[in-house]
Amino acid sequence: MVSLKIGIIGSGFAALRIYKIIKKLNQKSNINIYSKKIRKIKIDNKIIQTLNHKQFYKKLNEDVFFIANNTADHFKFLSYVIKKNKPIYIEKPLCSSKSELKLIKKYLLNFKKKLCVGYQFRENDCLKFIKKKIISDRNNIISIICYSGENVKKYHENENYLNSYTVSKKKGGGVILTQSHQIDYLNYLFDGIKVKKGFISNRNKILKLKTDVETNVSYICETYDKIPIISNINFFGIKKNFLIIFFRNKIIEWYNEKNLVKIQNNNGKIKKFFFIQTRESMFVSRIKNFLDNFNLKNTKKENDEIITNMENINNLKTIIR
């Protein structure tokens, strides 16, 4: 990997994770971290001083940019870097509103570089395995159940959840945007989905949450060939992601925290497939793939998939209001 000048916008948990991964992949990379105000941060026992946003707009001489600030601020920096035609890796989700997405679609028409959204489950070996099974037997799928639970109070280690963007409407929080990875991997597995219905059932008293965002959402969507999917995303449960696909002649189950895929046939016989993979390794793989291909322009299909994914997320936000 060649030595690069890299700009990271943001100085929170996600930004520091990106910094560590890049240094792990290429120690020679020259990285600038941009925050609202100049401040000193500690990374692996090393003190680093950030640059401020004014310096970002003045410099912009990096080869590649990573956007990892609050979701509500994504669009401001994304639109600026797109116009300057620089390769971009942006933490999920792409943006936070329909109006922002409409402008991004317009800007992408003249964008000649790579744009990657940090959906790490695209690198999940279990899901890659399941996708092959779906392709080989799609006509026999009956229905799908999907679940993504997260205890928001334990979302980031050593962080008070009240200071997190996840529970603040102003910062672009809420379970739909924060756990948008669920819609993304459903899009990935089934080559496109469409959200049809959804509703909020906030249960904030259970964990005594103080928040002004949606925290428990159930929704129904379907694939292009009318396969129904019932999903739930929430901020309450034990950290868990699972998927169950019902076929005419078998059931395929995925349990993310165990790196496990189970396949049960009509006779009740179960085969278990374990994959050796960590959450961190998915982030590393996602960032490495981007850095290895940052000079390649996105295909129309790649851009369409990014836009369609965000349209589904925005549609769900609209439906539940």
PDB file of C-alpha atoms in Angstrom:
ATOM      1  CA  MET A   1       0.000   0.000   0.000  1.00  0.00           C
ATOM      2  CA  VAL A   2       1.415   3.399  -0.993  1.00  0.00           C
ATOM      3  CA  SER A   3       1.951   6.146   1.573  1.00  0.00           C
ATOM      4  CA  LEU A   4      -1.036   8.486   1.569  1.00  0.00           C
ATOM      5  CA  LYS A   5      -2.056  11.831   2.956  1.00  0.00           C
ATOM      6  CA  ILE A   6      -5.308  11.130   4.779  1.00  0.00           C
ATOM      7  CA  GLY A   7      -7.847  13.433   6.389  1.00  0.00           C
ATOM      8  CA  ILE A   8     -10.224  12.188   9.083  1.00  0.00           C
ATOM      9  CA  ILE A   9     -13.174  14.440   9.891  1.00  0.00           C
ATOM     10  CA  GLY A  10     -14.266  13.790  13.451  1.00  0.00           C
ATOM     11  CA  SER A  11     -12.450  12.978  16.672  1.00  0.00           C
ATOM     12  CA  GLY A  12     -14.846  10.653  18.485  1.00  0.00           C
ATOM     13  CA  PHE A  13     -14.936   6.886  18.882  1.00  0.00           C
ATOM     14  CA  ALA A  14     -15.453   6.055  15.180  1.00  0.00           C
ATOM     15  CA  ALA A  15     -12.754   8.481  14.011  1.00  0.00           C
ATOM     16  CA  LEU A  16     -10.175   7.086  16.429  1.00  0.00           C
ATOM     17  CA  ARG A  17     -11.013   3.541  15.358  1.00  0.00           C
ATOM     18  CA  ILE A  18     -10.386   4.530  11.730  1.00  0.00           C
ATOM     19  CA  TYR A  19      -7.073   6.178  12.689  1.00  0.00           C
ATOM     20  CA  LYS A  20      -5.862   3.015  14.453  1.00  0.00           C
ATOM     21  CA  ILE A  21      -6.890   0.762  11.567  1.00  0.00           C
ATOM     22  CA  ILE A  22      -5.152   2.935   8.953  1.00  0.00           C
ATOM     23  CA  LYS A  23      -1.948   2.986  11.012  1.00  0.00           C
ATOM     24  CA  LYS A  24      -2.209  -0.782  11.373  1.00  0.00           C
ATOM     25  CA  LEU A  25      -2.523  -1.155   7.600  1.00  0.00           C
ATOM     26  CA  ASN A  26       0.120   1.419   6.702  1.00  0.00           C
ATOM     27  CA  GLN A  27       2.276   3.043   9.375  1.00  0.00           C
ATOM     28  CA  LYS A  28       3.733   5.503   6.861  1.00  0.00           C
ATOM     29  CA  SER A  29       0.405   7.203   6.177  1.00  0.00           C
ATOM     30  CA  ASN A  30       0.301  10.880   7.091  1.00  0.00           C
ATOM     31  CA  ILE A  31      -3.008  11.481   8.888  1.00  0.00           C
ATOM     32  CA  ASN A  32      -4.669  14.744   9.860  1.00  0.00           C
ATOM     33  CA  ILE A  33      -7.624  14.617  12.258  1.00  0.00           C
ATOM     34  CA  TYR A  34     -10.115  17.499  12.011  1.00  0.00           C
ATOM     35  CA  SER A  35     -12.392  18.465  14.901  1.00  0.00           C
ATOM     36  CA  LYS A  36     -14.614  21.459  15.560  1.00  0.00           C
ATOM     37  CA  LYS A  37     -11.959  22.958  17.835  1.00  0.00           C
ATOM     38  CA  ILE A  38      -8.258  22.201  18.103  1.00  0.00           C
ATOM     39  CA  ARG A  39      -7.713  19.710  20.900  1.00  0.00           C
ATOM     40  CA  LYS A  40      -5.323  17.034  22.055  1.00  0.00           C
ATOM     41  CA  ILE A  41      -6.388  13.400  22.012  1.00  0.00           C
ATOM     42  CA  LYS A  42      -4.652  10.254  23.204  1.00  0.00           C
ATOM     43  CA  ILE A  43      -4.335   7.321  20.821  1.00  0.00           C
ATOM     44  CA  ASP A  44      -2.371   4.244  21.902  1.00  0.00           C
ATOM     45  CA  ASN A  45      -0.428   6.246  24.513  1.00  0.00           C
ATOM     46  CA  LYS A  46       0.455   8.889  21.930  1.00  0.00           C
ATOM     47  CA  ILE A  47      -0.802  12.478  22.175  1.00  0.00           C
ATOM     48  CA  ILE A  48      -2.080  13.888  18.863  1.00  0.00           C
ATOM     49  CA  GLN A  49      -3.259  17.436  18.259  1.00  0.00           C
ATOM     50  CA  THR A  50      -6.192  17.844  15.932  1.00  0.00           C
ATOM     51  CA  LEU A  51      -6.738  20.547  13.345  1.00  0.00           C
ATOM     52  CA  ASN A  52      -9.948  22.581  13.318  1.00  0.00           C
ATOM     53  CA  HIS A  53     -12.630  22.865  10.654  1.00  0.00           C
ATOM     54  CA  LYS A  54     -11.288  26.195   9.374  1.00  0.00           C
ATOM     55  CA  GLN A  55      -7.996  24.471   8.598  1.00  0.00           C
ATOM     56  CA  PHE A  56      -9.899  21.697   6.814  1.00  0.00           C
ATOM     57  CA  TYR A  57     -11.535  24.137   4.397  1.00  0.00           C
ATOM     58  CA  LYS A  58      -8.249  25.982   3.909  1.00  0.00           C
ATOM     59  CA  LYS A  59      -6.030  22.923   3.322  1.00  0.00           C
ATOM     60  CA  LEU A  60      -7.891  20.067   1.623  1.00  0.00           C
ATOM     61  CA  ASN A  61      -4.606  18.750   0.274  1.00  0.00           C
ATOM     62  CA  GLU A  62      -5.069  15.154   1.425  1.00  0.00           C
ATOM     63  CA  ASP A  63      -5.370  12.269  -1.059  1.00  0.00           C
ATOM     64  CA  VAL A  64      -8.294  10.583   0.721  1.00  0.00           C
ATOM     65  CA  PHE A  65     -10.916  11.619   3.277  1.00  0.00           C
ATOM     66  CA  PHE A  66     -12.716   9.681   6.002  1.00  0.00           C
ATOM     67  CA  ILE A  67     -15.881  11.291   7.393  1.00  0.00           C
ATOM     68  CA  ALA A  68     -16.604  10.062  10.923  1.00  0.00           C
ATOM     69  CA  ASN A  69     -18.322  12.887  12.773  1.00  0.00           C
ATOM     70  CA  ASN A  70     -21.918  13.129  14.022  1.00  0.00           C
ATOM     71  CA  THR A  71     -24.450  11.892  11.466  1.00  0.00           C
ATOM     72  CA  ALA A  72     -26.176  15.289  11.352  1.00  0.00           C
ATOM     73  CA  ASP A  73     -22.903  16.841  10.114  1.00  0.00           C
ATOM     74  CA  HIS A  74     -22.127  14.226   7.448  1.00  0.00           C
ATOM     75  CA  PHE A  75     -23.728  16.100   4.579  1.00  0.00           C
ATOM     76  CA  LYS A  76     -21.888  19.381   5.152  1.00  0.00           C
ATOM     77  CA  PHE A  77     -18.480  17.744   4.763  1.00  0.00           C
ATOM     78  CA  LEU A  78     -19.489  15.046   2.280  1.00  0.00           C
ATOM     79  CA  SER A  79     -20.918  17.547  -0.200  1.00  0.00           C
ATOM     80  CA  TYR A  80     -17.812  19.723   0.057  1.00  0.00           C
ATOM     81  CA  VAL A  81     -15.359  16.857  -0.527  1.00  0.00           C
ATOM     82  CA  ILE A  82     -17.469  15.441  -3.388  1.00  0.00           C
ATOM     83  CA  LYS A  83     -17.298  18.825  -5.143  1.00  0.00           C
ATOM     84  CA  LYS A  84     -13.499  18.767  -4.727  1.00  0.00           C
ATOM     85  CA  ASN A  85     -13.457  15.285  -6.310  1.00  0.00           C
ATOM     86  CA  LYS A  86     -11.593  13.484  -3.534  1.00  0.00           C
ATOM     87  CA  PRO A  87     -12.102   9.776  -2.638  1.00  0.00           C
ATOM     88  CA  ILE A  88     -14.386   9.421   0.396  1.00  0.00           C
ATOM     89  CA  TYR A  89     -15.039   6.802   3.034  1.00  0.00           C
ATOM     90  CA  ILE A  90     -17.985   7.842   5.203  1.00  0.00           C
ATOM     91  CA  GLU A  91     -19.249   6.198   8.367  1.00  0.00           C
ATOM     92  CA  LYS A  92     -22.831   4.943   8.203  1.00  0.00           C
ATOM     93  CA  PRO A  93     -25.285   6.327   7.359  1.00  0.00           C
ATOM     94  CA  LEU A  94     -24.589   8.454   4.289  1.00  0.00           C
ATOM     95  CA  CYS A  95     -26.717  11.401   5.478  1.00  0.00           C
ATOM     96  CA  SER A  96     -29.752  12.130   7.620  1.00  0.00           C
ATOM     97  CA  SER A  97     -32.561  13.503   5.429  1.00  0.00           C
ATOM     98  CA  LYS A  98     -34.336  13.265   2.074  1.00  0.00           C
ATOM     99  CA  SER A  99     -33.310  16.794   1.095  1.00  0.00           C
ATOM    100  CA  GLU A 100     -29.633  15.986   1.703  1.00  0.00           C
ATOM    101  CA  LEU A 101     -29.893  12.766  -0.300  1.00  0.00           C
ATOM    102  CA  LYS A 102     -31.495  14.599  -3.223  1.00  0.00           C
ATOM    103  CA  LEU A 103     -28.486  16.920  -3.448  1.00  0.00           C
ATOM    104  CA  ILE A 104     -25.999  14.065  -3.049  1.00  0.00           C
ATOM    105  CA  LYS A 105     -27.580  12.277  -6.034  1.00  0.00           C
ATOM    106  CA  LYS A 106     -27.045  15.437  -8.062  1.00  0.00           C
ATOM    107  CA  TYR A 107     -23.429  15.870  -6.944  1.00  0.00           C
ATOM    108  CA  LEU A 108     -22.557  12.245  -7.696  1.00  0.00           C
ATOM    109  CA  LEU A 109     -23.290  12.777 -11.393  1.00  0.00           C
ATOM    110  CA  ASN A 110     -19.988  14.657 -11.704  1.00  0.00           C
ATOM    111  CA  PHE A 111     -18.028  12.732  -9.082  1.00  0.00           C
ATOM    112  CA  LYS A 112     -15.111  10.795 -10.576  1.00  0.00           C
ATOM    113  CA  LYS A 113     -13.711   9.093  -7.471  1.00  0.00           C
ATOM    114  CA  LYS A 114     -14.514   6.316  -4.994  1.00  0.00           C
ATOM    115  CA  LEU A 115     -17.315   6.699  -2.430  1.00  0.00           C
ATOM    116  CA  CYS A 116     -17.672   4.007   0.215  1.00  0.00           C
ATOM    117  CA  VAL A 117     -20.117   3.869   3.137  1.00  0.00           C
ATOM    118  CA  GLY A 118     -18.748   2.074   6.205  1.00  0.00           C
ATOM    119  CA  TYR A 119     -21.224  -0.793   6.418  1.00  0.00           C
ATOM    120  CA  GLN A 120     -18.925  -3.399   7.939  1.00  0.00           C
ATOM    121  CA  PHE A 121     -21.404  -6.276   7.575  1.00  0.00           C
ATOM    122  CA  ARG A 122     -20.601  -6.282   3.857  1.00  0.00           C
ATOM    123  CA  GLU A 123     -17.396  -8.003   4.974  1.00  0.00           C
ATOM    124  CA  ASN A 124     -19.134 -10.594   7.171  1.00  0.00           C
ATOM    125  CA  ASP A 125     -18.157 -14.138   6.171  1.00  0.00           C
ATOM    126  CA  CYS A 126     -21.399 -15.627   7.496  1.00  0.00           C
ATOM    127  CA  LEU A 127     -23.471 -13.304   5.315  1.00  0.00           C
ATOM    128  CA  LYS A 128     -21.289 -13.996   2.277  1.00  0.00           C
ATOM    129  CA  PHE A 129     -21.913 -17.698   2.842  1.00  0.00           C
ATOM    130  CA  ILE A 130     -25.675 -17.138   3.215  1.00  0.00           C
ATOM    131  CA  LYS A 131     -25.824 -15.000   0.071  1.00  0.00           C
ATOM    132  CA  LYS A 132     -24.530 -17.953  -1.958  1.00  0.00           C
ATOM    133  CA  LYS A 133     -27.251 -20.151  -0.464  1.00  0.00           C
ATOM    134  CA  ILE A 134     -29.891 -17.546  -1.333  1.00  0.00           C
ATOM    135  CA  ILE A 135     -28.698 -17.326  -4.939  1.00  0.00           C
ATOM    136  CA  SER A 136     -28.804 -21.104  -5.367  1.00  0.00           C
ATOM    137  CA  ASP A 137     -32.294 -21.580  -3.893  1.00  0.00           C
ATOM    138  CA  ARG A 138     -34.052 -18.209  -3.975  1.00  0.00           C
ATOM    139  CA  ASN A 139     -37.258 -19.486  -5.568  1.00  0.00           C
ATOM    140  CA  ASN A 140     -37.952 -21.598  -2.489  1.00  0.00           C
ATOM    141  CA  ILE A 141     -37.754 -18.788   0.092  1.00  0.00           C
ATOM    142  CA  ILE A 142     -41.028 -18.246   1.975  1.00  0.00           C
ATOM    143  CA  SER A 143     -40.264 -15.496   4.492  1.00  0.00           C
ATOM    144  CA  ILE A 144     -37.534 -13.825   6.589  1.00  0.00           C
ATOM    145  CA  ILE A 145     -37.177 -12.583  10.184  1.00  0.00           C
ATOM    146  CA  CYS A 146     -34.434 -10.129  11.125  1.00  0.00           C
ATOM    147  CA  TYR A 147     -33.418  -8.656  14.505  1.00  0.00           C
ATOM    148  CA  SER A 148     -30.817  -6.134  15.670  1.00  0.00           C
ATOM    149  CA  GLY A 149     -30.675  -5.254  19.376  1.00  0.00           C
ATOM    150  CA  GLU A 150     -28.159  -3.050  21.156  1.00  0.00           C
ATOM    151  CA  ASN A 151     -27.951  -1.719  24.714  1.00  0.00           C
ATOM    152  CA  VAL A 152     -27.301   1.937  23.923  1.00  0.00           C
ATOM    153  CA  LYS A 153     -25.897   2.534  27.399  1.00  0.00           C
ATOM    154  CA  LYS A 154     -23.032   0.187  26.492  1.00  0.00           C
ATOM    155  CA  TYR A 155     -22.722   1.232  22.854  1.00  0.00           C
ATOM    156  CA  HIS A 156     -19.216   2.701  23.147  1.00  0.00           C
ATOM    157  CA  GLU A 157     -16.816   1.624  25.854  1.00  0.00           C
ATOM    158  CA  ASN A 158     -16.045   4.274  28.492  1.00  0.00           C
ATOM    159  CA  GLU A 159     -18.595   6.695  27.011  1.00  0.00           C
ATOM    160  CA  ASN A 160     -21.628   8.138  28.788  1.00  0.00           C
ATOM    161  CA  TYR A 161     -24.511   7.428  26.432  1.00  0.00           C
ATOM    162  CA  LEU A 162     -25.975  10.884  27.147  1.00  0.00           C
ATOM    163  CA  ASN A 163     -22.971  12.398  25.340  1.00  0.00           C
ATOM    164  CA  SER A 164     -23.401  10.123  22.314  1.00  0.00           C
ATOM    165  CA  TYR A 165     -24.967  11.145  19.010  1.00  0.00           C
ATOM    166  CA  THR A 166     -27.052   7.958  19.157  1.00  0.00           C
ATOM    167  CA  VAL A 167     -29.668   9.398  21.532  1.00  0.00           C
ATOM    168  CA  SER A 168     -29.732  12.979  20.208  1.00  0.00           C
ATOM    169  CA  LYS A 169     -32.022  14.108  17.396  1.00  0.00           C
ATOM    170  CA  LYS A 170     -29.888  17.222  16.871  1.00  0.00           C
ATOM    171  CA  LYS A 171     -26.780  15.080  16.293  1.00  0.00           C
ATOM    172  CA  GLY A 172     -28.528  12.689  13.890  1.00  0.00           C
ATOM    173  CA  GLY A 173     -29.213   9.869  16.311  1.00  0.00           C
ATOM    174  CA  GLY A 174     -32.053   7.389  16.642  1.00  0.00           C
ATOM    175  CA  VAL A 175     -32.144   3.645  16.169  1.00  0.00           C
ATOM    176  CA  ILE A 176     -32.995   3.837  12.439  1.00  0.00           C
ATOM    177  CA  LEU A 177     -29.878   5.773  11.474  1.00  0.00           C
ATOM    178  CA  THR A 178     -27.619   4.190  14.104  1.00  0.00           C
ATOM    179  CA  GLN A 179     -28.562   0.621  13.157  1.00  0.00           C
ATOM    180  CA  SER A 180     -29.031   1.263   9.442  1.00  0.00           C
ATOM    181  CA  HIS A 181     -26.596  -1.607   8.887  1.00  0.00           C
ATOM    182  CA  GLN A 182     -29.622  -3.920   9.104  1.00  0.00           C
ATOM    183  CA  ILE A 183     -31.281  -2.417   6.028  1.00  0.00           C
ATOM    184  CA  ASP A 184     -27.898  -2.452   4.293  1.00  0.00           C
ATOM    185  CA  TYR A 185     -27.184  -6.147   4.768  1.00  0.00           C
ATOM    186  CA  LEU A 186     -30.740  -7.023   3.754  1.00  0.00           C
ATOM    187  CA  ASN A 187     -30.170  -5.010   0.576  1.00  0.00           C
ATOM    188  CA  TYR A 188     -26.877  -6.842   0.084  1.00  0.00           C
ATOM    189  CA  LEU A 189     -28.311 -10.323   0.647  1.00  0.00           C
ATOM    190  CA  PHE A 190     -31.434  -9.946  -1.469  1.00  0.00           C
ATOM    191  CA  ASP A 191     -30.228  -7.508  -4.165  1.00  0.00           C
ATOM    192  CA  GLY A 192     -32.623  -4.785  -3.089  1.00  0.00           C
ATOM    193  CA  ILE A 193     -35.535  -4.393  -0.704  1.00  0.00           C
ATOM    194  CA  LYS A 194     -38.365  -1.930  -0.262  1.00  0.00           C
ATOM    195  CA  VAL A 195     -39.667  -0.785   3.127  1.00  0.00           C
ATOM    196  CA  LYS A 196     -43.474  -1.026   3.208  1.00  0.00           C
ATOM    197  CA  LYS A 197     -44.666  -0.413   6.778  1.00  0.00           C
ATOM    198  CA  GLY A 198     -43.202   0.445  10.153  1.00  0.00           C
ATOM    199  CA  PHE A 199     -44.074   1.642  13.625  1.00  0.00           C
ATOM    200  CA  ILE A 200     -42.418   2.911  16.806  1.00  0.00           C
ATOM    201  CA  SER A 201     -42.954   1.290  20.172  1.00  0.00           C
ATOM    202  CA  ASN A 202     -40.491   3.101  22.428  1.00  0.00           C
ATOM    203  CA  ARG A 203     -39.907   1.310  25.723  1.00  0.00           C
ATOM    204  CA  ASN A 204     -37.609   3.879  27.325  1.00  0.00           C
ATOM    205  CA  LYS A 205     -38.793   3.197  30.879  1.00  0.00           C
ATOM    206  CA  ILE A 206     -37.249  -0.278  30.745  1.00  0.00           C
ATOM    207  CA  LEU A 207     -33.705   1.102  30.728  1.00  0.00           C
ATOM    208  CA  LYS A 208     -34.634   4.558  32.038  1.00  0.00           C
ATOM    209  CA  LEU A 209     -33.364   6.150  28.835  1.00  0.00           C
ATOM    210  CA  LYS A 210     -33.240   9.911  28.456  1.00  0.00           C
ATOM    211  CA  THR A 211     -33.608  10.619  24.759  1.00  0.00           C
ATOM    212  CA  ASP A 212     -35.673  12.471  22.144  1.00  0.00           C
ATOM    213  CA  VAL A 213     -35.243   9.872  19.358  1.00  0.00           C
ATOM    214  CA  GLU A 214     -36.973   6.627  18.350  1.00  0.00           C
ATOM    215  CA  THR A 215     -35.493   3.652  20.209  1.00  0.00           C
ATOM    216  CA  ASN A 216     -37.586   0.635  19.186  1.00  0.00           C
ATOM    217  CA  VAL A 217     -38.816   0.200  15.610  1.00  0.00           C
ATOM    218  CA  SER A 218     -40.438  -2.747  13.865  1.00  0.00           C
ATOM    219  CA  TYR A 219     -40.930  -2.717  10.116  1.00  0.00           C
ATOM    220  CA  ILE A 220     -41.994  -4.836   7.164  1.00  0.00           C
ATOM    221  CA  CYS A 221     -40.272  -4.821   3.809  1.00  0.00           C
ATOM    222  CA  GLU A 222     -40.157  -7.024   0.736  1.00  0.00           C
ATOM    223  CA  THR A 223     -37.682  -8.022  -1.925  1.00  0.00           C
ATOM    224  CA  TYR A 224     -38.108  -7.312  -5.627  1.00  0.00           C
ATOM    225  CA  ASP A 225     -39.670 -10.781  -5.994  1.00  0.00           C
ATOM    226  CA  LYS A 226     -42.153 -10.178  -3.137  1.00  0.00           C
ATOM    227  CA  ILE A 227     -40.438 -12.141  -0.354  1.00  0.00           C
ATOM    228  CA  PRO A 228     -41.691 -10.658   2.966  1.00  0.00           C
ATOM    229  CA  ILE A 229     -39.214  -9.561   5.669  1.00  0.00           C
ATOM    230  CA  ILE A 230     -40.201  -8.747   9.263  1.00  0.00           C
ATOM    231  CA  SER A 231     -37.550  -6.761  11.162  1.00  0.00           C
ATOM    232  CA  ASN A 232     -36.894  -5.120  14.502  1.00  0.00           C
ATOM    233  CA  ILE A 233     -34.174  -2.687  15.615  1.00  0.00           C
ATOM    234  CA  ASN A 234     -33.859  -1.435  19.180  1.00  0.00           C
ATOM    235  CA  PHE A 235     -31.670   0.167  21.832  1.00  0.00           C
ATOM    236  CA  PHE A 236     -32.708  -2.126  24.682  1.00  0.00           C
ATOM    237  CA  GLY A 237     -31.662  -5.712  24.335  1.00  0.00           C
ATOM    238  CA  ILE A 238     -28.498  -7.669  24.873  1.00  0.00           C
ATOM    239  CA  LYS A 239     -26.242  -6.935  21.883  1.00  0.00           C
ATOM    240  CA  LYS A 240     -27.550  -9.319  19.248  1.00  0.00           C
ATOM    241  CA  ASN A 241     -27.996  -9.619  15.480  1.00  0.00           C
ATOM    242  CA  PHE A 242     -29.757 -12.585  13.943  1.00  0.00           C
ATOM    243  CA  LEU A 243     -31.476 -13.550  10.722  1.00  0.00           C
ATOM    244  CA  ILE A 244     -33.810 -16.475   9.993  1.00  0.00           C
ATOM    245  CA  ILE A 245     -34.694 -17.414   6.395  1.00  0.00           C
ATOM    246  CA  PHE A 246     -37.531 -19.887   5.903  1.00  0.00           C
ATOM    247  CA  PHE A 247     -37.292 -21.967   2.716  1.00  0.00           C
ATOM    248  CA  ARG A 248     -39.782 -24.531   1.470  1.00  0.00           C
ATOM    249  CA  ASN A 249     -37.385 -27.336   2.373  1.00  0.00           C
ATOM    250  CA  LYS A 250     -35.052 -25.862   5.043  1.00  0.00           C
ATOM    251  CA  ILE A 251     -34.372 -23.058   7.524  1.00  0.00           C
ATOM    252  CA  ILE A 252     -31.160 -20.990   7.544  1.00  0.00           C
ATOM    253  CA  GLU A 253     -30.281 -19.102  10.722  1.00  0.00           C
ATOM    254  CA  TRP A 254     -27.481 -16.587  11.340  1.00  0.00           C
ATOM    255  CA  TYR A 255     -26.271 -15.573  14.804  1.00  0.00           C
ATOM    256  CA  ASN A 256     -23.728 -12.796  14.470  1.00  0.00           C
ATOM    257  CA  GLU A 257     -22.312 -12.820  17.993  1.00  0.00           C
ATOM    258  CA  LYS A 258     -21.483 -16.540  17.653  1.00  0.00           C
ATOM    259  CA  ASN A 259     -20.262 -16.295  14.025  1.00  0.00           C
ATOM    260  CA  LEU A 260     -22.651 -19.167  13.423  1.00  0.00           C
ATOM    261  CA  VAL A 261     -24.850 -20.273  10.524  1.00  0.00           C
ATOM    262  CA  LYS A 262     -27.302 -23.132  11.127  1.00  0.00           C
ATOM    263  CA  ILE A 263     -29.089 -25.020   8.351  1.00  0.00           C
ATOM    264  CA  GLN A 264     -31.986 -27.324   9.275  1.00  0.00           C
ATOM    265  CA  ASN A 265     -33.546 -29.558   6.646  1.00  0.00           C
ATOM    266  CA  ASN A 266     -37.057 -31.066   6.483  1.00  0.00           C
ATOM    267  CA  ASN A 267     -35.965 -34.090   8.520  1.00  0.00           C
ATOM    268  CA  GLY A 268     -34.833 -31.904  11.414  1.00  0.00           C
ATOM    269  CA  LYS A 269     -31.146 -32.555  10.768  1.00  0.00           C
ATOM    270  CA  ILE A 270     -29.021 -29.508  11.613  1.00  0.00           C
ATOM    271  CA  LYS A 271     -25.641 -28.540  10.170  1.00  0.00           C
ATOM    272  CA  LYS A 272     -23.614 -25.852  11.922  1.00  0.00           C
ATOM    273  CA  PHE A 273     -21.042 -23.655  10.200  1.00  0.00           C
ATOM    274  CA  PHE A 274     -18.702 -21.568  12.373  1.00  0.00           C
ATOM    275  CA  PHE A 275     -16.637 -18.714  10.947  1.00  0.00           C
ATOM    276  CA  ILE A 276     -13.547 -17.220  12.589  1.00  0.00           C
ATOM    277  CA  GLN A 277     -14.107 -13.480  12.400  1.00  0.00           C
ATOM    278  CA  THR A 278     -14.235 -10.529  14.795  1.00  0.00           C
ATOM    279  CA  ARG A 279     -16.181  -7.281  14.621  1.00  0.00           C
ATOM    280  CA  GLU A 280     -12.874  -5.436  14.390  1.00  0.00           C
ATOM    281  CA  SER A 281     -11.720  -7.559  11.442  1.00  0.00           C
ATOM    282  CA  MET A 282     -14.820  -6.511   9.467  1.00  0.00           C
ATOM    283  CA  PHE A 283     -13.961  -2.837   9.961  1.00  0.00           C
ATOM    284  CA  VAL A 284     -10.354  -3.523   8.944  1.00  0.00           C
ATOM    285  CA  SER A 285     -11.442  -5.376   5.814  1.00  0.00           C
ATOM    286  CA  ARG A 286     -13.900  -2.623   4.832  1.00  0.00           C
ATOM    287  CA  ILE A 287     -11.287   0.128   5.181  1.00  0.00           C
ATOM    288  CA  LYS A 288      -8.567  -1.923   3.470  1.00  0.00           C
ATOM    289  CA  ASN A 289     -10.807  -2.601   0.467  1.00  0.00           C
ATOM    290  CA  PHE A 290     -11.487   1.115   0.181  1.00  0.00           C
ATOM    291  CA  LEU A 291      -7.811   2.112   0.407  1.00  0.00           C
ATOM    292  CA  ASP A 292      -6.812  -0.592  -2.094  1.00  0.00           C
ATOM    293  CA  ASN A 293      -9.325   0.773  -4.619  1.00  0.00           C
ATOM    294  CA  PHE A 294      -9.615   4.486  -3.812  1.00  0.00           C
ATOM    295  CA  ASN A 295      -8.358   5.471  -7.276  1.00  0.00           C
ATOM    296  CA  LEU A 296     -11.204   3.609  -8.995  1.00  0.00           C
ATOM    297  CA  LYS A 297     -14.389   5.490  -9.792  1.00  0.00           C
ATOM    298  CA  ASN A 298     -17.616   4.022  -8.436  1.00  0.00           C
ATOM    299  CA  THR A 299     -19.678   2.172 -11.000  1.00  0.00           C
ATOM    300  CA  LYS A 300     -23.244   3.334 -11.642  1.00  0.00           C
ATOM    301  CA  LYS A 301     -24.434   0.176  -9.880  1.00  0.00           C
ATOM    302  CA  GLU A 302     -22.405   1.009  -6.768  1.00  0.00           C
ATOM    303  CA  ASN A 303     -23.760   4.557  -6.613  1.00  0.00           C
ATOM    304  CA  ASP A 304     -27.320   3.383  -7.249  1.00  0.00           C
ATOM    305  CA  GLU A 305     -27.005   0.887  -4.406  1.00  0.00           C
ATOM    306  CA  ILE A 306     -25.747   3.582  -2.000  1.00  0.00           C
ATOM    307  CA  ILE A 307     -28.651   5.865  -2.937  1.00  0.00           C
ATOM    308  CA  THR A 308     -31.307   3.128  -2.816  1.00  0.00           C
ATOM    309  CA  ASN A 309     -30.064   2.044   0.586  1.00  0.00           C
ATOM    310  CA  MET A 310     -30.412   5.583   1.961  1.00  0.00           C
ATOM    311  CA  GLU A 311     -33.828   5.990   0.326  1.00  0.00           C
ATOM    312  CA  ASN A 312     -35.063   2.943   2.262  1.00  0.00           C
ATOM    313  CA  ILE A 313     -33.686   4.377   5.503  1.00  0.00           C
ATOM    314  CA  ASN A 314     -35.345   7.752   4.865  1.00  0.00           C
ATOM    315  CA  ASN A 315     -38.574   6.032   3.858  1.00  0.00           C
ATOM    316  CA  LEU A 316     -38.672   4.132   7.141  1.00  0.00           C
ATOM    317  CA  LYS A 317     -38.127   7.373   9.058  1.00  0.00           C
ATOM    318  CA  THR A 318     -41.065   8.919   7.179  1.00  0.00           C
ATOM    319  CA  ILE A 319     -43.426   5.948   7.588  1.00  0.00           C
ATOM    320  CA  ILE A 320     -43.094   5.737  11.380  1.00  0.00           C
ATOM    321  CA  ARG A 321     -43.857   9.428  12.007  1.00  0.00           C
TER     322      ARG A 321
END
